[in-house]
Structure formats: structure tokens, C-alpha cells
């Protein structure tokens, strides 16, 4: 009996990936997603994320996402963007919040000269299979090509911190976002 899994492929996302990506992003970012989308629940946030995902020029755009697939089945994603582009990428989200008659304030998560790993997520069935680590490695290769560190924020108590530490990230400060505490982590090379 052959129990080997299909080959892992990491590819750039396409707009057609919105239905897979949007709920997975929201599951991973929680309260931050509610703030960005001006919604109160995951069910309400995911469709708004999907709307932004299919458009270029914003933080949640397909242009910033890598998809991990086992065979032809999507099982994970990594969303990254250059820190120096954060304000421009958040402008459409700020405008969305204004249209909802909410404060357009969005706390900047990055510090500038870095590739920021905004979201890393895998489906529940794919967890523990090395897919997150493979996505991190793909992002780290891009950061190395760009000559900048790969950074991220991990919420206090999130068990994913162990994966980040095993993948070479080290603590590099603290942040608060949407009322939650985060450790800023950095990986060089």
C-alpha cells in the first residue's frame, strides 16, 4: 500500500483562489481581520477579505500570496509584502473603514525595510505535515533575494510560535494590535 503524499507545490496565488484563501486568512488573523474589514465576525469578514483579495494594490491582494498545494489541492498560504509598501497597501482598507463610518486608523505592523509575513495558514487537515515550514522557506528565499529580513508578528500564546522558532525566527520586540499582544520576530538569511 502506497501512503506517500502527493508532491508539495508552492505557487503564486490567482484571483480564482479567493474562496479558499479568504476564510483561511480570517481564521489566522482573527481580531485584526475584523478591524481591517470593519466587521464583527469571521463569517462577515471572509467575504470582505475575498473582495480585497481579487484586487491588486492592497495588503490582502492575491499578488501578495503564495499557495501551497498537495497535488492539485490547496492546503496553505503565505501572505507577504514589503514593509516600505505597507501604508500604500493599507490605503484601500482605510477607505473601506471610512465608508463604514469608522476610524480609518490601521496600526502599521511593519518597520520598513523588511519582507513582512502577514499571514501563514494551513488547513486543519494539513497541519503538522511541514507545509507551514515549506511556505516559510519560500518566503525566506524571497526575502534573501530582496536583501531584507523576513519578519512577522505572533500573538501571545499562539502555538505557531514554536514553528517560527524552529524555522529560524528570533524575538525582536513587542507590538499591540486590535487589543492583543504580539511578539515581533525576525529571520535573517
XYZ file of C-alpha atoms in Angstrom:
189
model
C 0.000 0.000 0.000
C 1.439 3.371 -1.065
C 0.787 6.011 1.587
C 3.082 8.693 0.183
C 1.501 12.081 -0.122
C 1.259 13.957 -3.416
C 4.127 16.356 -4.164
C 4.040 19.769 -2.490
C 3.878 22.674 -4.896
C 4.130 26.337 -3.909
C 2.800 28.786 -6.479
C 1.681 32.411 -6.731
C -1.993 32.912 -5.926
C -4.539 33.857 -8.572
C -7.824 35.747 -8.111
C -9.685 32.422 -8.533
C -8.168 31.304 -5.182
C -10.358 33.750 -3.229
C -12.856 31.168 -1.930
C -10.020 29.063 -0.472
C -7.899 31.933 0.805
C -10.380 34.339 2.426
C -11.705 32.147 5.262
C -8.212 30.786 5.961
C -6.758 34.285 6.243
C -9.566 35.323 8.584
C -9.109 32.209 10.718
C -5.429 33.079 11.093
C -5.700 36.816 11.774
C -8.862 36.916 13.912
C -9.388 40.303 15.575
C -7.038 42.027 13.128
C -9.245 40.776 10.281
C -12.342 42.147 11.992
C -10.633 45.527 12.306
C -9.358 45.613 8.698
C -12.716 44.587 7.233
C -14.863 46.654 9.636
C -16.813 43.549 10.642
C -17.618 41.766 13.897
C -17.445 38.080 12.955
C -15.343 35.683 10.916
C -18.373 34.922 8.742
C -18.756 38.605 7.886
C -15.015 39.252 7.466
C -14.235 36.447 4.989
C -16.365 37.857 2.103
C -14.767 41.284 2.553
C -11.309 39.688 2.508
C -12.324 37.868 -0.689
C -13.334 41.199 -2.281
C -9.949 42.719 -1.485
C -8.096 39.521 -2.463
C -9.187 39.696 -6.123
C -7.917 43.299 -6.457
C -4.271 44.332 -6.790
C -2.806 47.148 -4.707
C -3.846 46.205 -1.183
C -2.442 44.165 1.681
C -4.881 41.267 1.155
C -4.359 41.010 -2.625
C -3.655 37.758 -4.433
C -0.472 39.482 -5.673
C 0.978 39.099 -2.145
C 0.037 35.448 -1.597
C 1.723 32.103 -2.163
C -0.452 28.977 -2.212
C 0.790 25.552 -1.079
C -0.812 22.609 -2.860
C -0.609 18.877 -2.331
C -1.243 17.581 -5.800
C -3.906 19.973 -7.091
C -5.463 20.534 -3.642
C -4.693 23.891 -1.941
C -3.672 23.312 1.673
C -1.981 26.500 2.839
C -0.958 30.067 2.157
C 1.581 32.723 2.998
C 0.792 36.416 2.603
C 3.828 38.731 2.483
C 4.546 42.305 1.483
C 7.407 44.744 1.699
C 7.261 46.836 4.847
C 8.002 50.019 2.929
C 4.779 49.456 0.928
C 2.542 48.943 3.982
C 0.977 52.420 4.063
C 0.077 52.308 0.358
C -1.254 48.750 0.641
C -3.433 49.720 3.599
C -4.933 52.786 1.856
C -7.833 50.802 0.271
C -8.604 49.229 3.660
C -8.574 52.629 5.348
C -11.012 53.880 2.686
C -13.228 50.836 3.302
C -13.322 51.668 7.021
C -14.207 55.301 6.191
C -17.121 54.118 4.024
C -18.347 52.128 7.034
C -18.164 55.376 9.041
C -15.366 54.013 11.217
C -11.967 55.426 12.054
C -9.582 54.798 9.162
C -6.745 54.091 11.581
C -4.836 50.884 10.882
C -1.828 50.170 13.043
C 1.265 49.627 10.940
C 2.599 46.122 11.569
C 5.947 46.518 9.809
C 9.060 48.561 10.389
C 10.030 49.350 6.824
C 12.986 47.605 5.215
C 11.728 44.026 5.538
C 9.542 41.398 3.940
C 6.639 41.066 6.319
C 4.939 37.675 6.705
C 1.463 38.961 7.439
C -0.329 35.609 7.389
C 0.746 31.975 7.380
C -2.031 29.397 7.456
C -2.709 25.783 6.561
C -5.934 23.848 6.505
C -6.658 21.823 9.643
C -6.095 18.551 7.753
C -2.675 19.704 6.521
C -1.235 20.850 9.854
C 1.835 19.073 11.176
C 2.996 17.972 7.713
C 5.745 20.549 7.146
C 3.663 22.738 4.851
C 3.965 25.827 7.036
C 7.740 25.349 7.213
C 7.913 24.983 3.413
C 5.937 28.206 2.971
C 8.239 29.994 5.425
C 11.266 28.772 3.474
C 9.755 30.082 0.224
C 9.171 33.471 1.859
C 12.691 33.479 3.340
C 14.157 32.820 -0.113
C 12.284 35.839 -1.460
C 13.480 37.982 1.458
C 17.050 36.855 0.858
C 16.749 37.718 -2.848
C 15.482 41.162 -1.859
C 18.279 41.557 0.716
C 15.927 42.157 3.637
C 14.949 40.190 6.750
C 11.720 38.205 6.927
C 9.598 39.390 9.856
C 6.276 38.548 11.449
C 4.120 39.165 14.494
C 2.889 36.226 16.563
C 0.085 36.674 19.052
C 0.872 35.869 22.680
C 0.008 32.237 23.394
C -0.144 31.186 19.722
C 1.385 27.690 19.427
C 2.662 28.613 15.933
C 5.492 30.442 17.707
C 7.252 27.074 18.079
C 7.184 26.626 14.291
C 8.612 30.118 13.806
C 11.412 29.466 16.285
C 12.241 26.110 14.624
C 12.286 27.971 11.297
C 14.968 30.408 12.489
C 12.937 33.351 13.757
C 14.100 35.166 16.888
C 12.205 37.686 19.052
C 12.813 41.310 18.031
C 10.332 43.400 20.030
C 6.678 43.719 21.056
C 3.529 45.177 19.488
C -0.126 45.591 20.333
C -2.761 45.239 17.605
C -6.535 45.237 17.921
C -6.162 44.984 21.703
C -3.912 41.887 21.602
C -0.214 41.479 22.468
C 2.243 40.224 19.840
C 5.935 39.357 19.680
C 7.750 40.704 16.651
C 10.040 38.008 15.229
C 12.763 38.242 12.608
C 14.631 35.759 10.419
C 17.755 36.734 8.528
C 19.128 34.590 5.732
